[in-house]
Backbone as ProteinMPNN parsed JSONL, in Angstrom:
{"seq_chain_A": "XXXXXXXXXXXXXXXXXXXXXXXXXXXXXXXXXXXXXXXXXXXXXXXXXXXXXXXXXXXXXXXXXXXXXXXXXXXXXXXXXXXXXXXXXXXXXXXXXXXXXXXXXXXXXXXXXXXXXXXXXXXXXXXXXXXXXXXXXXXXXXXXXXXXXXXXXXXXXXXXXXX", "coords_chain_A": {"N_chain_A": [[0.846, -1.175, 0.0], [0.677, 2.427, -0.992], [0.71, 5.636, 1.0], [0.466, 8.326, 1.822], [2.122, 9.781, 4.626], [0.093, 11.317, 7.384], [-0.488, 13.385, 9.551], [-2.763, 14.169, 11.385], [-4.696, 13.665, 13.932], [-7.229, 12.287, 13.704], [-7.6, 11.571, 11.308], [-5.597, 9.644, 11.018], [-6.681, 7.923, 13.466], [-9.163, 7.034, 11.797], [-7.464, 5.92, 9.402], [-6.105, 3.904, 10.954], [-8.388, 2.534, 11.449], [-9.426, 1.075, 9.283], [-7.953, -0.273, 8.129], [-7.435, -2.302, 9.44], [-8.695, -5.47, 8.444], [-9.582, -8.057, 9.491], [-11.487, -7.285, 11.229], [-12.969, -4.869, 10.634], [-13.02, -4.488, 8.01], [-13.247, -7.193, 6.95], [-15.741, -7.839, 7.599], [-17.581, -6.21, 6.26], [-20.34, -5.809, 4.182], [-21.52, -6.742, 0.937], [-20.876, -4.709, -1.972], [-22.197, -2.054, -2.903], [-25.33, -1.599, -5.58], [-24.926, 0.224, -6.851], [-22.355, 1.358, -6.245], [-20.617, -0.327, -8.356], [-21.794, 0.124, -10.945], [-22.384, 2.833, -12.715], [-20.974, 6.16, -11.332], [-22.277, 7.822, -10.314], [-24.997, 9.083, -8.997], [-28.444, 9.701, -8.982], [-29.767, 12.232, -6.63], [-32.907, 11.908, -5.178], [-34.006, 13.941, -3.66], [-33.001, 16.502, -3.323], [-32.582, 16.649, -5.814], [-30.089, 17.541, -7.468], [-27.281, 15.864, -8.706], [-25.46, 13.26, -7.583], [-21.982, 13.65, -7.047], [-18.843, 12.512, -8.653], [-16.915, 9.94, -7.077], [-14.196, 11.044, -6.462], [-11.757, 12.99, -5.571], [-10.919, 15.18, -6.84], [-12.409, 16.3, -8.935], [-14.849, 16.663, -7.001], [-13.72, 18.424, -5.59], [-13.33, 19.93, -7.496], [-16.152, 20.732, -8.62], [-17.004, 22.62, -6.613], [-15.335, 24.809, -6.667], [-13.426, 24.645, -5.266], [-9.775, 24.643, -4.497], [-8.239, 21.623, -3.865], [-6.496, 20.416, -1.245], [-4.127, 17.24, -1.097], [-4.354, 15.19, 1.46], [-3.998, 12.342, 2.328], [-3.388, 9.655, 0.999], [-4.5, 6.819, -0.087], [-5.0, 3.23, -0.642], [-7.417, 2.207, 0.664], [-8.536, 4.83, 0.621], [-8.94, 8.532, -0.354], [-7.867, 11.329, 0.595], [-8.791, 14.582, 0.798], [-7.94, 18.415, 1.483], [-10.328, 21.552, 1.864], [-9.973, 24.785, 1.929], [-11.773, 27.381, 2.341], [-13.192, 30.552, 1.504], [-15.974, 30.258, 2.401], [-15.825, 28.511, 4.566], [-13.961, 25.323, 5.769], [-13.265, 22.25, 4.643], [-13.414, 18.531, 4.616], [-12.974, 16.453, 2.08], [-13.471, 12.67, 1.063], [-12.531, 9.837, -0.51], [-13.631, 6.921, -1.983], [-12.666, 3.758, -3.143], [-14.541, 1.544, -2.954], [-17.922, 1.097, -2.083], [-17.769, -0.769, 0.627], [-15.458, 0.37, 2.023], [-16.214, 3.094, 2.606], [-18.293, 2.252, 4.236], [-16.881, 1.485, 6.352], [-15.232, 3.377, 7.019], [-16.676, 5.122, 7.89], [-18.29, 3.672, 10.158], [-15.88, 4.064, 11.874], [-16.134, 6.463, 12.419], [-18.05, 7.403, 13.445], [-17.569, 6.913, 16.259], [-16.403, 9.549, 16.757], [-18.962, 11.643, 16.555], [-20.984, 13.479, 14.981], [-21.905, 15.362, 12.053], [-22.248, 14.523, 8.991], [-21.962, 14.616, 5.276], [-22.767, 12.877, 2.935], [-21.809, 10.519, -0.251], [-22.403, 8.478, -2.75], [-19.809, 6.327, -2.419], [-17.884, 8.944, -1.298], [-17.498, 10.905, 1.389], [-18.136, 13.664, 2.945], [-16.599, 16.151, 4.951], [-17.162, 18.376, 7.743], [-18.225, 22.016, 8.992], [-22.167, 22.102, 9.912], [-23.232, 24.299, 8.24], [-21.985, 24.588, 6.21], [-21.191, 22.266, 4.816], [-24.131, 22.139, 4.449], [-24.491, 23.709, 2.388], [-22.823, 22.765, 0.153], [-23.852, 20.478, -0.271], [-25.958, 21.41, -2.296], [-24.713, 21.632, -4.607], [-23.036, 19.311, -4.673], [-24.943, 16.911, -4.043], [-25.618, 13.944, -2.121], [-26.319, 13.083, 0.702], [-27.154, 14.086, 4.6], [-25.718, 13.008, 7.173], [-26.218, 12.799, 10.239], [-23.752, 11.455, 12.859], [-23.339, 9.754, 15.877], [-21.64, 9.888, 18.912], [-19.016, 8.62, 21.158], [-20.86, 7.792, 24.301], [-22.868, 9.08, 23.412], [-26.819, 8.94, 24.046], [-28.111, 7.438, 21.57], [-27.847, 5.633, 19.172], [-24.592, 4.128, 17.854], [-24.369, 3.979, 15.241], [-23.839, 4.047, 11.874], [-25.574, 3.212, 9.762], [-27.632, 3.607, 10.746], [-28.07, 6.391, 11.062], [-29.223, 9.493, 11.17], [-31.04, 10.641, 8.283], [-32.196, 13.585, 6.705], [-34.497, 14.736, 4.285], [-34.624, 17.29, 3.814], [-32.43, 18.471, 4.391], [-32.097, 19.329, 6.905], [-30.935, 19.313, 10.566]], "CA_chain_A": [[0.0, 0.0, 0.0], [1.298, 3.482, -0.837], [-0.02, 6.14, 1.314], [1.586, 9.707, 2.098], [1.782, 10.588, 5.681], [-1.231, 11.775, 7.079], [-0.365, 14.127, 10.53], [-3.992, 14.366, 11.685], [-4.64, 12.239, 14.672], [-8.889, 11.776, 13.778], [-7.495, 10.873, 10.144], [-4.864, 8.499, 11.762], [-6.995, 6.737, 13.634], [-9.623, 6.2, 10.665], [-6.947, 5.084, 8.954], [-6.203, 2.461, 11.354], [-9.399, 1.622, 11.22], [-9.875, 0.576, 7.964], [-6.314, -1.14, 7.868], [-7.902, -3.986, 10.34], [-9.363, -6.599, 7.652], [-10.141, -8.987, 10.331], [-12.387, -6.234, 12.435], [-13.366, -3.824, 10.478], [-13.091, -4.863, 6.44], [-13.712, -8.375, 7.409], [-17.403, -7.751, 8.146], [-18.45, -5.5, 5.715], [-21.406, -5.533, 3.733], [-20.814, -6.873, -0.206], [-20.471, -3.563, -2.78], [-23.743, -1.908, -3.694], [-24.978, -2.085, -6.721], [-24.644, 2.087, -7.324], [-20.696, 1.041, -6.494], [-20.575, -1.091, -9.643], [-21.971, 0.841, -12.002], [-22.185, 4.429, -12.678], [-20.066, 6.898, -10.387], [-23.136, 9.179, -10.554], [-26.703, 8.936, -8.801], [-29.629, 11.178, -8.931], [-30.301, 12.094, -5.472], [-33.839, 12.683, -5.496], [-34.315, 14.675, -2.218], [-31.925, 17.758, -3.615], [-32.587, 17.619, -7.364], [-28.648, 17.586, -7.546], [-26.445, 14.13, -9.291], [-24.303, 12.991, -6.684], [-20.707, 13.85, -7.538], [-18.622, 11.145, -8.718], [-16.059, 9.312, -5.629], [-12.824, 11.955, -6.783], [-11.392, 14.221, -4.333], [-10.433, 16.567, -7.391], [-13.901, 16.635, -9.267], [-15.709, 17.131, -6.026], [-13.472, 20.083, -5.623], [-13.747, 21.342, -8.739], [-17.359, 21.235, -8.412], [-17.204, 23.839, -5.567], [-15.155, 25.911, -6.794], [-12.205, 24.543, -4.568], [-8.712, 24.173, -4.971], [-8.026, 20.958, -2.627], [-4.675, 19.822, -0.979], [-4.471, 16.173, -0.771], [-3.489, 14.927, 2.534], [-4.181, 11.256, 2.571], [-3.545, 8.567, -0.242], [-4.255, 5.359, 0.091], [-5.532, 1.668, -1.632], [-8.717, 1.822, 0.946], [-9.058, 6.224, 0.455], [-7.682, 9.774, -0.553], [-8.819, 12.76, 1.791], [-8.438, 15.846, 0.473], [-8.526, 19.598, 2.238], [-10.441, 22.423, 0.91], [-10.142, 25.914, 2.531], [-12.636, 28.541, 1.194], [-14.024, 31.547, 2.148], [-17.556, 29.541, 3.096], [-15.349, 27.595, 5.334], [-12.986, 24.413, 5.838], [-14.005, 20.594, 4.905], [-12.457, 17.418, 4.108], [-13.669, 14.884, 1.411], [-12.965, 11.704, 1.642], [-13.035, 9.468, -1.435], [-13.065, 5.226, -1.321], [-12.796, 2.553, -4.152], [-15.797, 0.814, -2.885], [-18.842, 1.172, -0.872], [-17.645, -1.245, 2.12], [-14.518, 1.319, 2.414], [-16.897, 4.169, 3.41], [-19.011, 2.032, 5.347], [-16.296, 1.285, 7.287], [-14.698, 4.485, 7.428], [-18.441, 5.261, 9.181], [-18.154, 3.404, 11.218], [-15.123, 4.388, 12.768], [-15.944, 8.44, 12.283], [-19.131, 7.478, 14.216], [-16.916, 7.386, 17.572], [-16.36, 11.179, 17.448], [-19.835, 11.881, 15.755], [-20.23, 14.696, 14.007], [-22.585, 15.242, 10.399], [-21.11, 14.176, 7.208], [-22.592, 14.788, 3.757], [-22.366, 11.025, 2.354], [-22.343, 10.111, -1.331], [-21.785, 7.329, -3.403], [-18.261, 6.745, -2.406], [-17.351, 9.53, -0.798], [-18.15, 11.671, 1.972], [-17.438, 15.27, 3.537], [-16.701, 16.682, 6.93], [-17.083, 20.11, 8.055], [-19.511, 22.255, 9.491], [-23.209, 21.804, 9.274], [-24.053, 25.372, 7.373], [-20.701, 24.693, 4.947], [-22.046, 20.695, 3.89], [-25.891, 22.309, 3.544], [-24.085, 24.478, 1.063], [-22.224, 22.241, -0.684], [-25.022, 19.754, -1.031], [-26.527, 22.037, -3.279], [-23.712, 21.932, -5.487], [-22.363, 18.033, -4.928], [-25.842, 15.938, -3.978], [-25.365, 13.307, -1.085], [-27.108, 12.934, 1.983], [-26.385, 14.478, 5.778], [-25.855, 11.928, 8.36], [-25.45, 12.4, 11.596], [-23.785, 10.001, 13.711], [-23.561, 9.896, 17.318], [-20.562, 9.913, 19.626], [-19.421, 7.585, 22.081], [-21.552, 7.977, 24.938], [-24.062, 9.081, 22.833], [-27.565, 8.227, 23.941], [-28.19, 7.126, 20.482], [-26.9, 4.585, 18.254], [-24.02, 5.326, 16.718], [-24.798, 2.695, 14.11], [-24.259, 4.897, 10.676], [-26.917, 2.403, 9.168], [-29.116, 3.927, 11.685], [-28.179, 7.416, 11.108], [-30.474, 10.192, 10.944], [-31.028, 11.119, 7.618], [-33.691, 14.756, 6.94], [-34.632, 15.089, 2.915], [-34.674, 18.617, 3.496], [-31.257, 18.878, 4.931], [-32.623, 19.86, 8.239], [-30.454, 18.859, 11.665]], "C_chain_A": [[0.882, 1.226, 0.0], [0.521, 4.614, -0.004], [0.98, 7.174, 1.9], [1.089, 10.093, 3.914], [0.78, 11.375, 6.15], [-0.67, 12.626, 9.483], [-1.687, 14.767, 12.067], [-4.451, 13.154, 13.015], [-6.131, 11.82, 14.111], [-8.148, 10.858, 12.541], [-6.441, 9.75, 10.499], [-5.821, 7.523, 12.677], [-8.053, 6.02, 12.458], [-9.158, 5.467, 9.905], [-6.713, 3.737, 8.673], [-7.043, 1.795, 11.303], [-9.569, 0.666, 10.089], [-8.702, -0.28, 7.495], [-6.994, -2.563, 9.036], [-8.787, -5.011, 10.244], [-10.006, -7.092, 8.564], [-11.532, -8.067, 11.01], [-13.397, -5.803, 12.077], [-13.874, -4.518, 8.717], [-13.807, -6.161, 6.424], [-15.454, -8.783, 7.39], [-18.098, -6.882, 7.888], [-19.539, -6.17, 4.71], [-20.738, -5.821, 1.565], [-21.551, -5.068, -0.916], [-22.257, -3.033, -2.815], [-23.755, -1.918, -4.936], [-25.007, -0.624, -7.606], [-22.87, 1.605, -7.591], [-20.282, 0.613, -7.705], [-20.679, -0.177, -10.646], [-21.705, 2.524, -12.29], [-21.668, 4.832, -11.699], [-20.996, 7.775, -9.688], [-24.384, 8.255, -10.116], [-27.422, 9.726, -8.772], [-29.799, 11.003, -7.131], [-31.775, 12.892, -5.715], [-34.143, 13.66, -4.487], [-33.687, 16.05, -3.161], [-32.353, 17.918, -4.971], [-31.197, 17.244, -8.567], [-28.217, 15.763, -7.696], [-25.579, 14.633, -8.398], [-23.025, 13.243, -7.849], [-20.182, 12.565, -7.468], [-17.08, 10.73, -7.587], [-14.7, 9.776, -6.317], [-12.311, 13.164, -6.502], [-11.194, 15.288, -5.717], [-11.789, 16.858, -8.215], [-14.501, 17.094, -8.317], [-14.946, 18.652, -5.65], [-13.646, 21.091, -6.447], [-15.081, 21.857, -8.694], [-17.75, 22.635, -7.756], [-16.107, 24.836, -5.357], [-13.652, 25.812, -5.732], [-10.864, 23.837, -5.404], [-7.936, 23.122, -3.513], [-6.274, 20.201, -2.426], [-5.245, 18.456, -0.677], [-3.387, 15.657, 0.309], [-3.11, 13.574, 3.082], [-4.171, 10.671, 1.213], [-2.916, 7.154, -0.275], [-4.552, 4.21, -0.467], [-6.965, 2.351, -0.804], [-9.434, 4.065, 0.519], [-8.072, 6.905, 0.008], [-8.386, 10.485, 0.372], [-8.083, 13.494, 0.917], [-9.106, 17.183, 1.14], [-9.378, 20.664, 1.411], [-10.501, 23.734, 1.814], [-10.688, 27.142, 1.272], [-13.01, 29.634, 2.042], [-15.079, 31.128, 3.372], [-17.22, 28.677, 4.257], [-14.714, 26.343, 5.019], [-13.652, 22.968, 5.486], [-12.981, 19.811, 4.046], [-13.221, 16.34, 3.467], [-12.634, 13.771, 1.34], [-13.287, 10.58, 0.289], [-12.979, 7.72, -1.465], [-13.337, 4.596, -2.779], [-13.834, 1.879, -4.235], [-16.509, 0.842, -1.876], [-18.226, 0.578, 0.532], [-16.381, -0.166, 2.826], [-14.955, 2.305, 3.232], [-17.788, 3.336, 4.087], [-18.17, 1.758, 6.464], [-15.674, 2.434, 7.861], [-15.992, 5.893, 8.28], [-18.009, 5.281, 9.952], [-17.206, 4.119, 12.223], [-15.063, 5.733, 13.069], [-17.26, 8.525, 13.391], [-18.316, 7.493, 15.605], [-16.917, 8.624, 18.02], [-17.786, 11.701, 17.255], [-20.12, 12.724, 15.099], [-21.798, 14.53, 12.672], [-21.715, 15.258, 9.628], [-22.213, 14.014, 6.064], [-21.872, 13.215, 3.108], [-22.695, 10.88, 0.989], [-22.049, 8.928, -1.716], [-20.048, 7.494, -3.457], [-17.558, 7.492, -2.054], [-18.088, 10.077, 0.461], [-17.444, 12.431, 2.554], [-17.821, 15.691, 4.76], [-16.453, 17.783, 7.432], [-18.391, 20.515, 8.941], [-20.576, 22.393, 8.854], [-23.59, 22.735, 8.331], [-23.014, 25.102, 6.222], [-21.279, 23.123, 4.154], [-23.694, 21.179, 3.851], [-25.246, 23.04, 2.457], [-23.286, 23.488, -0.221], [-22.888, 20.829, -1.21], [-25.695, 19.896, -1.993], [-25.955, 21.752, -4.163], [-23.302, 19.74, -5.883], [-23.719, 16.692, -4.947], [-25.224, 15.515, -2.437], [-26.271, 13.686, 0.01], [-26.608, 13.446, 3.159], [-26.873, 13.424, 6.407], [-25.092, 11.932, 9.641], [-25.344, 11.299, 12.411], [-23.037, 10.47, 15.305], [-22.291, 9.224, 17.769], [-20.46, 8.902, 20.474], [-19.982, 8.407, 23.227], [-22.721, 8.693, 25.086], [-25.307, 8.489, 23.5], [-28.287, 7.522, 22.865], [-27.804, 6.071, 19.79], [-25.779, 4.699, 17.628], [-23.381, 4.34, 15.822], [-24.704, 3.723, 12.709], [-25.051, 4.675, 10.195], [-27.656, 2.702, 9.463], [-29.17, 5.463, 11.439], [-28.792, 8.291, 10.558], [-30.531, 10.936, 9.357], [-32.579, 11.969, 6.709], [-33.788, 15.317, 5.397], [-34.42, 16.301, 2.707], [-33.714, 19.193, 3.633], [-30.855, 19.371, 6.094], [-31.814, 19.033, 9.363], [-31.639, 17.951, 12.388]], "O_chain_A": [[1.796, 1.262, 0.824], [-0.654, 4.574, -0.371], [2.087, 6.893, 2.361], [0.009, 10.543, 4.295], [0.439, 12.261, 5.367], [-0.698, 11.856, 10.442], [-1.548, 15.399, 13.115], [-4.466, 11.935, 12.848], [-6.155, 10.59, 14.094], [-8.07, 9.636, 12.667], [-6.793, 8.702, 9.959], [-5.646, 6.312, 12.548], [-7.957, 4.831, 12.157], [-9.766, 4.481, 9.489], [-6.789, 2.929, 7.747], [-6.921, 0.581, 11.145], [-9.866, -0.518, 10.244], [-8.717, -0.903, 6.433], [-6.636, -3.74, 8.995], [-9.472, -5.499, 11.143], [-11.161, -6.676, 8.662], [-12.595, -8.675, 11.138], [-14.502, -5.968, 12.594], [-15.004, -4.928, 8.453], [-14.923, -6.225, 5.908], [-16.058, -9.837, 7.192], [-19.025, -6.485, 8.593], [-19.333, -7.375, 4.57], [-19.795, -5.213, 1.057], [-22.484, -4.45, -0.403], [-23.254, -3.752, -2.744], [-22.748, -2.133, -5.61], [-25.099, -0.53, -8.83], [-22.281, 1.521, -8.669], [-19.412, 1.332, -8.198], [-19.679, 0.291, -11.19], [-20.705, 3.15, -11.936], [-21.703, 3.998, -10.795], [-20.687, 8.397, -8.672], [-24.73, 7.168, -10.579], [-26.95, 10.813, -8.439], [-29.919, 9.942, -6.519], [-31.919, 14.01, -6.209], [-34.941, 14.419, -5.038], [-34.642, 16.476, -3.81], [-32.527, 19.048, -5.428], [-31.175, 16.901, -9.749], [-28.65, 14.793, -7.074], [-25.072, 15.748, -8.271], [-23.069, 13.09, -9.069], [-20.577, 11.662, -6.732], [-16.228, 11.617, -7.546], [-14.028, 8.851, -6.772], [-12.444, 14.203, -7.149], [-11.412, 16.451, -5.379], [-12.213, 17.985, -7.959], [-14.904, 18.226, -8.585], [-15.522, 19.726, -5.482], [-13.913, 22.292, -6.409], [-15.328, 23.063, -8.712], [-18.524, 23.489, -8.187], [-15.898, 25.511, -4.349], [-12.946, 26.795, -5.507], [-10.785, 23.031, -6.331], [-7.339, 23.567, -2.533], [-5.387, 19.737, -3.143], [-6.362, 18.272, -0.194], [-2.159, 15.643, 0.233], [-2.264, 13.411, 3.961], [-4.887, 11.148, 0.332], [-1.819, 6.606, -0.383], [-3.823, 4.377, -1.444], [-7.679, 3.034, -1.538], [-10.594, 4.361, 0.232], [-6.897, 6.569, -0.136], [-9.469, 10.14, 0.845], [-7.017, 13.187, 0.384], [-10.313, 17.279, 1.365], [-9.134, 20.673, 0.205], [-11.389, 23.573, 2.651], [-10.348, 27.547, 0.16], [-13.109, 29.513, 3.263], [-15.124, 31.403, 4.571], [-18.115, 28.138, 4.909], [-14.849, 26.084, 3.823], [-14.624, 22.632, 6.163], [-12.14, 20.151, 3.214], [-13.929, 15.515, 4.044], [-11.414, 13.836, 1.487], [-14.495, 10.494, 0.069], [-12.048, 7.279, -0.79], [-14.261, 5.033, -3.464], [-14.247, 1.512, -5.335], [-16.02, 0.66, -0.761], [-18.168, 1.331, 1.504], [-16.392, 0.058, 4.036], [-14.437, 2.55, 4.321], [-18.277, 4.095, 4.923], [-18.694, 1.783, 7.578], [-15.561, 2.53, 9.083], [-15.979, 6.97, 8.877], [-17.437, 6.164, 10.593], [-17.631, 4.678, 13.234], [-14.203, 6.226, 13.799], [-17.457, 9.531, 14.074], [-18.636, 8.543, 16.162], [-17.238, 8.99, 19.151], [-17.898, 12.553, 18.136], [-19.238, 12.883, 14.256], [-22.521, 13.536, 12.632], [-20.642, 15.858, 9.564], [-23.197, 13.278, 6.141], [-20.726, 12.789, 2.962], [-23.889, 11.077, 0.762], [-21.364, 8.244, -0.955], [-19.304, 8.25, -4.081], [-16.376, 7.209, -2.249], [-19.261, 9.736, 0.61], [-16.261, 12.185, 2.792], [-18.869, 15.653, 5.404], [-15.272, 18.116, 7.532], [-19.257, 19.785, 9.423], [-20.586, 22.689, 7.66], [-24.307, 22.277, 7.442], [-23.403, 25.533, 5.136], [-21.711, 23.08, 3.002], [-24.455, 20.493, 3.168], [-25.766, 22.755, 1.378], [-23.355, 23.749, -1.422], [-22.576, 20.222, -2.235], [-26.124, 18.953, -2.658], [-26.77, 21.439, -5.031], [-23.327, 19.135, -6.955], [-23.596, 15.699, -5.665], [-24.592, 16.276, -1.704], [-26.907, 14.739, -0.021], [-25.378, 13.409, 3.103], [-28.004, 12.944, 6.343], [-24.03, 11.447, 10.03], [-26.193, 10.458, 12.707], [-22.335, 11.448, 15.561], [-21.857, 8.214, 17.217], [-21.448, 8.211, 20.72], [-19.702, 9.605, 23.263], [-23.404, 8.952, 26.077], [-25.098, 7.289, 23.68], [-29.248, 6.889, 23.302], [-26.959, 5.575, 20.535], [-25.839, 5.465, 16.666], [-22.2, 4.007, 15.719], [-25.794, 4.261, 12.516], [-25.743, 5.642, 9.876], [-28.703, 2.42, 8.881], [-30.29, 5.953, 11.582], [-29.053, 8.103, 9.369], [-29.908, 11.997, 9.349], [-33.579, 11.407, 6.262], [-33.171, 16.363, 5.194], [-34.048, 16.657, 1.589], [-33.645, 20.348, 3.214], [-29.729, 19.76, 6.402], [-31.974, 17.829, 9.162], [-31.423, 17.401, 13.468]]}, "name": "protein", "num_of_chains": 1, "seq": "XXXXXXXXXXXXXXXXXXXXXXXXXXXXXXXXXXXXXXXXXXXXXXXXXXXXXXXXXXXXXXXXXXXXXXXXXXXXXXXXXXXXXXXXXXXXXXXXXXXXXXXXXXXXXXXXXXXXXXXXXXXXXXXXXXXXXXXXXXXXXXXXXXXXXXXXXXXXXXXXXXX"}
């Protein structure tokens, strides 16, 4: 696996996460069948075609110029600093990649704009904005000691884009 130094402890431990076949990879979920085919889905909620799972398309989309800080076999992350504010997409080879890389983001919890194959992490008024623009879904997921689940499968997802 080639993968460039990544300095970030959240993105270090996702990392690890997703590096522990047995655990984590081991016991995912086979591909969907969006993964397979097209890169591109209509999201109907928004209007807006999901962007396709490529840290530099999804930037271009919005108008960002992104540093890439992570590159790996299971992901790339890439930064984008804008005016509108800071976020990090996150791009994977195949659905079980981001379900796993869920999972393990569900520990801190947080909302993430989720698409086919990728998903973005920032604040909530900067991913309602860039939904407009990229598609994907918000999903919040719940922290540890969460009263909640913090099952991503379970996570709350509001057509309107609403918290």
């Amino acid at each position: 696996m080639t993968a460039r130094r990544s300095h970030h402890p959240r993105t270090a431990a996702l990392l690890a996460a997703l590096l522990m076949p047995p655990l984590v990879l081991g016991c995912s979920a086979a591909s969907s069948p969006q993964s397979k085919g097209s890169s591109q889905a209509q999201n109907s909620d928004s209007g807006v075609i999901d962007a396709p799972a490529n840290v530099e398309k999804i930037a271009s989309m919005t108008n960002c110029t992104v540093e890439l800080r992570t590159e790996a076999d299971e992901l790339r992350e890439g930064v984008c600093v804008t005016p509108q504010g800071n976020w990090i997409v996150t791009t994977f080879p195949a659905e079980k990649f981001k379900r796993s890389w869920l999972d393990a983001a569900s520990m801190y919890g947080g909302t993430y704009l989720v698409g086919p194959r990728w998903a973005i992490s920032g604040e909530l008024t900067v991913l309602k904005t860039l939904r407009k623009k990229v598609g994907g879904e918000l999903q919040e997921l719940r922290g540890i000691g969460s009263p909640a689940s913090s099952n991503p499968s379970r996570a709350t997802t509001d057509p309107q884009g609403q918290p």
